[in-house]
mmCIF file of C-alpha atoms in Angstrom:
data_model
loop_
_atom_site.group_PDB
_atom_site.id
_atom_site.type_symbol
_atom_site.label_atom_id
_atom_site.label_comp_id
_atom_site.label_asym_id
_atom_site.label_seq_id
_atom_site.Cartn_x
_atom_site.Cartn_y
_atom_site.Cartn_z
ATOM 1 C CA LYS I 1 0.134 0.529 0.504
ATOM 2 C CA ALA I 2 1.325 3.698 -0.918
ATOM 3 C CA GLY I 3 1.903 5.621 1.673
ATOM 4 C CA VAL I 4 1.358 9.340 2.042
ATOM 5 C CA THR I 5 2.437 11.969 -0.597
ATOM 6 C CA GLN I 6 3.070 15.262 -0.461
ATOM 7 C CA THR I 7 3.837 17.709 -3.815
ATOM 8 C CA PRO I 8 5.992 19.341 -3.840
ATOM 9 C CA ARG I 9 8.852 18.636 -1.235
ATOM 10 C CA TYR I 10 11.022 21.707 -0.575
ATOM 11 C CA LEU I 11 9.505 24.748 -1.587
ATOM 12 C CA ILE I 12 11.038 28.867 -1.544
ATOM 13 C CA LYS I 13 8.423 31.866 -1.319
ATOM 14 C CA THR I 14 9.136 35.328 -1.073
ATOM 15 C CA ARG I 15 7.320 37.132 0.852
ATOM 16 C CA GLY I 16 3.503 38.345 0.883
ATOM 17 C CA GLN I 17 3.185 35.729 -2.355
ATOM 18 C CA GLN I 18 1.068 32.311 -0.877
ATOM 19 C CA VAL I 19 1.394 28.932 -1.079
ATOM 20 C CA THR I 20 -0.652 25.997 -1.806
ATOM 21 C CA LEU I 21 1.101 21.944 -0.475
ATOM 22 C CA SER I 22 -0.029 19.163 -2.072
ATOM 23 C CA CYS I 23 -0.800 15.770 0.399
ATOM 24 C CA SER I 24 -2.262 12.689 -0.660
ATOM 25 C CA PRO I 25 -3.631 10.032 2.134
ATOM 26 C CA ILE I 26 -3.090 6.577 2.051
ATOM 27 C CA SER I 27 -5.961 4.737 0.445
ATOM 28 C CA GLY I 28 -8.597 4.442 2.021
ATOM 29 C CA HIS I 29 -7.903 7.091 4.486
ATOM 30 C CA ARG I 30 -10.374 9.573 5.337
ATOM 31 C CA SER I 31 -8.855 11.718 8.301
ATOM 32 C CA VAL I 32 -6.156 14.567 6.946
ATOM 33 C CA SER I 33 -4.500 16.079 9.553
ATOM 34 C CA TRP I 34 -1.218 19.304 9.172
ATOM 35 C CA TYR I 35 0.945 20.140 11.147
ATOM 36 C CA GLN I 36 3.220 23.084 10.937
ATOM 37 C CA GLN I 37 7.679 21.395 12.392
ATOM 38 C CA THR I 38 10.239 24.487 13.209
ATOM 39 C CA PRO I 39 12.753 24.534 15.256
ATOM 40 C CA GLY I 40 11.832 27.208 17.628
ATOM 41 C CA GLN I 41 8.335 25.719 18.216
ATOM 42 C CA GLY I 42 8.787 22.612 17.115
ATOM 43 C CA LEU I 43 5.522 20.154 16.429
ATOM 44 C CA GLN I 44 1.965 21.812 16.467
ATOM 45 C CA PHE I 45 -1.139 21.121 14.544
ATOM 46 C CA LEU I 46 -2.712 22.857 12.441
ATOM 47 C CA PHE I 47 -5.979 21.430 11.061
ATOM 48 C CA GLU I 48 -7.842 18.462 11.003
ATOM 49 C CA TYR I 49 -10.502 17.109 7.544
ATOM 50 C CA PHE I 50 -12.084 14.444 7.685
ATOM 51 C CA SER I 51 -14.913 13.616 4.791
ATOM 52 C CA GLU I 52 -14.149 17.026 3.333
ATOM 53 C CA THR I 53 -15.648 19.109 6.467
ATOM 54 C CA GLN I 54 -12.870 20.610 8.868
ATOM 55 C CA ARG I 55 -13.588 19.099 11.576
ATOM 56 C CA ASN I 56 -10.013 20.058 15.040
ATOM 57 C CA LYS I 57 -8.301 23.150 14.086
ATOM 58 C CA GLY I 58 -5.208 25.053 16.084
ATOM 59 C CA ASN I 59 -3.994 28.152 16.997
ATOM 60 C CA PHE I 60 -2.797 29.756 13.726
ATOM 61 C CA PRO I 61 -3.943 32.506 12.033
ATOM 62 C CA GLY I 62 -6.441 32.353 8.822
ATOM 63 C CA ARG I 63 -3.200 33.215 7.046
ATOM 64 C CA PHE I 64 -3.857 28.721 7.044
ATOM 65 C CA SER I 65 -6.268 27.502 5.203
ATOM 66 C CA GLY I 66 -6.885 24.163 4.242
ATOM 67 C CA ARG I 67 -9.444 22.186 1.878
ATOM 68 C CA GLN I 68 -10.166 18.163 0.926
ATOM 69 C CA PHE I 69 -11.826 16.825 -2.034
ATOM 70 C CA SER I 70 -14.320 13.930 -2.512
ATOM 71 C CA ASN I 71 -10.914 11.513 -3.389
ATOM 72 C CA SER I 72 -9.989 12.755 0.382
ATOM 73 C CA ARG I 73 -7.104 14.149 -0.416
ATOM 74 C CA SER I 74 -6.270 17.307 0.635
ATOM 75 C CA GLU I 75 -4.616 21.282 -0.175
ATOM 76 C CA MET I 76 -3.509 23.561 1.967
ATOM 77 C CA ASN I 77 -2.715 26.953 1.487
ATOM 78 C CA VAL I 78 -0.804 29.485 2.935
ATOM 79 C CA SER I 79 -1.377 32.934 1.839
ATOM 80 C CA THR I 80 0.328 37.041 2.452
ATOM 81 C CA LEU I 81 3.680 34.550 3.337
ATOM 82 C CA GLU I 82 5.826 36.205 6.029
ATOM 83 C CA LEU I 83 9.385 35.222 7.081
ATOM 84 C CA GLY I 84 8.391 33.179 9.929
ATOM 85 C CA ASP I 85 6.541 30.681 7.287
ATOM 86 C CA SER I 86 9.350 29.261 6.735
ATOM 87 C CA ALA I 87 8.658 25.511 8.280
ATOM 88 C CA LEU I 88 8.229 21.675 7.235
ATOM 89 C CA TYR I 89 4.608 21.061 6.784
ATOM 90 C CA LEU I 90 3.669 17.483 7.169
ATOM 91 C CA CYS I 91 0.817 16.353 6.650
ATOM 92 C CA ALA I 92 -0.625 12.596 8.228
ATOM 93 C CA SER I 93 -2.947 10.264 6.862
ATOM 94 C CA SER I 94 -5.524 8.202 9.253
ATOM 95 C CA LEU I 95 -8.092 5.387 9.847
ATOM 96 C CA GLN I 96 -11.216 6.997 11.673
ATOM 97 C CA SER I 97 -11.060 4.859 14.683
ATOM 98 C CA THR I 98 -7.316 3.889 15.254
ATOM 99 C CA ASN I 99 -5.953 7.698 15.577
ATOM 100 C CA GLU I 100 -2.879 5.879 14.467
ATOM 101 C CA GLN I 101 -1.680 9.347 11.843
ATOM 102 C CA PHE I 102 0.887 7.643 9.134
ATOM 103 C CA PHE I 103 3.048 10.805 7.647
ATOM 104 C CA GLY I 104 4.425 12.203 4.999
ATOM 105 C CA PRO I 105 7.836 12.985 4.051
ATOM 106 C CA GLY I 106 6.748 16.639 4.680
ATOM 107 C CA THR I 107 7.634 19.761 2.068
ATOM 108 C CA ARG I 108 10.143 22.198 3.183
ATOM 109 C CA LEU I 109 8.788 26.147 2.592
ATOM 110 C CA THR I 110 11.228 28.923 2.583
ATOM 111 C CA VAL I 111 10.249 32.255 2.772
ATOM 112 C CA LEU I 112 12.837 35.212 1.275
ATOM 113 C CA ALA C 1 -4.042 23.411 29.050
ATOM 114 C CA GLN C 2 -2.659 20.020 27.852
ATOM 115 C CA SER C 3 0.799 19.230 27.456
ATOM 116 C CA VAL C 4 3.525 17.161 26.841
ATOM 117 C CA THR C 5 6.833 17.090 28.238
ATOM 118 C CA GLN C 6 9.890 15.376 26.929
ATOM 119 C CA LEU C 7 13.055 15.756 29.572
ATOM 120 C CA GLY C 8 16.412 16.799 27.209
ATOM 121 C CA SER C 9 16.480 17.936 23.583
ATOM 122 C CA HIS C 10 19.512 15.569 23.059
ATOM 123 C CA VAL C 11 20.504 12.045 25.085
ATOM 124 C CA SER C 12 23.913 10.703 23.714
ATOM 125 C CA VAL C 13 24.409 6.674 24.239
ATOM 126 C CA SER C 14 26.610 4.501 23.297
ATOM 127 C CA GLU C 15 26.467 1.937 21.078
ATOM 128 C CA GLY C 16 25.001 -1.139 23.669
ATOM 129 C CA ALA C 17 24.024 0.841 26.045
ATOM 130 C CA LEU C 18 20.835 1.555 26.620
ATOM 131 C CA VAL C 19 18.546 4.307 25.489
ATOM 132 C CA LEU C 20 16.383 5.979 28.230
ATOM 133 C CA LEU C 21 14.132 8.714 26.326
ATOM 134 C CA ARG C 22 11.198 9.960 29.399
ATOM 135 C CA CYS C 23 7.529 11.220 28.550
ATOM 136 C CA ASN C 24 5.176 13.514 30.709
ATOM 137 C CA TYR C 25 2.481 14.267 30.345
ATOM 138 C CA SER C 26 -0.753 16.417 32.082
ATOM 139 C CA SER C 27 -2.833 15.844 34.143
ATOM 140 C CA SER C 28 -5.319 13.236 32.984
ATOM 141 C CA VAL C 29 -5.821 10.366 31.459
ATOM 142 C CA PRO C 30 -5.079 10.283 27.574
ATOM 143 C CA PRO C 31 -6.651 8.293 25.785
ATOM 144 C CA TYR C 32 -3.191 7.252 23.566
ATOM 145 C CA LEU C 33 -0.048 8.418 23.930
ATOM 146 C CA PHE C 34 2.463 6.865 20.698
ATOM 147 C CA TRP C 35 5.792 7.263 19.828
ATOM 148 C CA TYR C 36 7.793 8.586 16.546
ATOM 149 C CA VAL C 37 10.478 8.953 15.271
ATOM 150 C CA GLN C 38 12.327 11.645 12.770
ATOM 151 C CA TYR C 39 15.351 10.595 10.932
ATOM 152 C CA PRO C 40 16.858 13.818 8.991
ATOM 153 C CA ASN C 41 14.301 15.024 6.448
ATOM 154 C CA GLN C 42 12.077 13.593 6.234
ATOM 155 C CA GLY C 43 8.329 12.854 8.146
ATOM 156 C CA LEU C 44 7.471 10.950 10.779
ATOM 157 C CA GLN C 45 7.224 6.945 11.851
ATOM 158 C CA LEU C 46 5.480 6.200 14.464
ATOM 159 C CA LEU C 47 7.051 3.008 17.049
ATOM 160 C CA LEU C 48 4.407 2.584 19.178
ATOM 161 C CA LYS C 49 1.543 3.700 20.785
ATOM 162 C CA TYR C 50 -0.497 2.727 24.128
ATOM 163 C CA THR C 51 -4.199 2.163 23.594
ATOM 164 C CA SER C 52 -4.643 0.866 27.165
ATOM 165 C CA ALA C 53 -4.528 -2.966 26.824
ATOM 166 C CA ALA C 54 -1.419 -3.271 27.754
ATOM 167 C CA THR C 55 1.071 -0.952 29.939
ATOM 168 C CA LEU C 56 4.466 -1.938 28.560
ATOM 169 C CA VAL C 57 4.124 -1.145 24.593
ATOM 170 C CA LYS C 58 6.692 -3.293 22.118
ATOM 171 C CA GLY C 59 7.338 -1.011 19.032
ATOM 172 C CA ILE C 60 9.188 -1.507 16.024
ATOM 173 C CA ASN C 61 13.353 -1.599 16.054
ATOM 174 C CA GLY C 62 13.555 -3.189 19.297
ATOM 175 C CA PHE C 63 11.927 -0.264 21.932
ATOM 176 C CA GLU C 64 9.100 -0.430 23.797
ATOM 177 C CA ALA C 65 6.951 2.265 26.339
ATOM 178 C CA GLU C 66 5.348 1.748 29.668
ATOM 179 C CA PHE C 67 3.020 3.515 30.561
ATOM 180 C CA LYS C 68 2.536 3.631 34.266
ATOM 181 C CA LYS C 69 -0.069 6.382 35.005
ATOM 182 C CA SER C 70 0.601 7.120 38.684
ATOM 183 C CA GLU C 71 3.609 8.944 36.603
ATOM 184 C CA THR C 72 1.899 10.686 34.034
ATOM 185 C CA SER C 73 4.688 9.241 31.981
ATOM 186 C CA PHE C 74 5.148 6.922 28.920
ATOM 187 C CA HIS C 75 8.803 6.411 28.905
ATOM 188 C CA LEU C 76 11.067 4.674 25.091
ATOM 189 C CA THR C 77 13.443 2.454 26.685
ATOM 190 C CA LYS C 78 14.928 0.046 24.565
ATOM 191 C CA PRO C 79 17.967 -2.357 26.026
ATOM 192 C CA SER C 80 20.884 -2.423 23.070
ATOM 193 C CA ALA C 81 21.458 0.929 20.584
ATOM 194 C CA HIS C 82 21.943 0.647 17.671
ATOM 195 C CA MET C 83 24.321 3.227 15.276
ATOM 196 C CA SER C 84 20.970 3.361 13.665
ATOM 197 C CA ASP C 85 19.114 4.967 16.585
ATOM 198 C CA ALA C 86 20.362 7.674 15.796
ATOM 199 C CA ALA C 87 17.678 10.519 14.923
ATOM 200 C CA GLU C 88 15.370 12.751 16.759
ATOM 201 C CA TYR C 89 12.248 10.957 18.863
ATOM 202 C CA PHE C 90 8.296 12.102 19.743
ATOM 203 C CA CYS C 91 5.718 10.924 22.536
ATOM 204 C CA ALA C 92 2.850 12.092 21.534
ATOM 205 C CA VAL C 93 -0.185 12.822 23.543
ATOM 206 C CA VAL C 94 -4.063 12.177 21.693
ATOM 207 C CA TRP C 95 -7.248 14.133 23.756
ATOM 208 C CA SER C 96 -10.656 14.137 21.995
ATOM 209 C CA GLY C 97 -13.444 16.135 22.294
ATOM 210 C CA GLY C 98 -16.261 14.038 20.624
ATOM 211 C CA SER C 99 -14.734 12.962 17.973
ATOM 212 C CA ASN C 100 -12.579 15.293 16.922
ATOM 213 C CA TYR C 101 -8.795 12.930 17.252
ATOM 214 C CA LYS C 102 -5.471 15.580 17.838
ATOM 215 C CA LEU C 103 -1.891 14.829 17.910
ATOM 216 C CA THR C 104 -0.072 17.434 20.679
ATOM 217 C CA PHE C 105 4.212 16.330 20.323
ATOM 218 C CA GLY C 106 5.981 16.809 22.849
ATOM 219 C CA LYS C 107 9.637 18.918 21.719
ATOM 220 C CA GLY C 108 11.704 16.273 20.638
ATOM 221 C CA THR C 109 14.621 14.559 22.060
ATOM 222 C CA LEU C 110 17.712 14.017 19.538
ATOM 223 C CA LEU C 111 19.653 10.392 20.624
ATOM 224 C CA THR C 112 23.164 10.238 18.413
ATOM 225 C CA VAL C 113 24.888 7.042 19.671
ATOM 226 C CA ASN C 114 28.031 6.886 19.961
ATOM 227 C CA PRO C 115 30.648 4.222 19.088
#
């Protein structure tokens, strides 16, 4: 069974731009969660989607948004990029009942 | 606020020595506890999980963890370290609110294995 895939793996943007990251979950997984990882703040939860609905949300500004499609693929969008948004963005998928989350390799975003 | 604390941001051991990585969580028993490992430039890989079936949990690569309710701890151990164990390790907890599950991570412990 294929794992969680994330595209692109690396991105370089400048301040003020916007970016869209993509995540394809493991086949059959309906829950997709996003996390931001930085050296200073560690791993922080962004949001979770289940069956195209945002089910849970972390403490991030409204510039961070996401969506999930009917095939469970998910996208995360960050608008008006700031230097502090430079991070590794991780996506994880899970079945509803197990709570065991499987992570993708991440997208490394650098904001200049 | 609910939290997860990993004692020691960096642990260094010799190859063949015992590995002990500490994790404590805030009070009230959480539904699930996890340990993840992250190798450089990779995502997180699940090592093991506690789901209340047994207090001693065995995971992959020879790791195990023991859930101690009285100490609110879930420390990770491995009897004999291998060079390939060098990585960053994260303890994570799920606190549920209805059907909403979200992982809360500790800050991570970087494990170095010396030859």
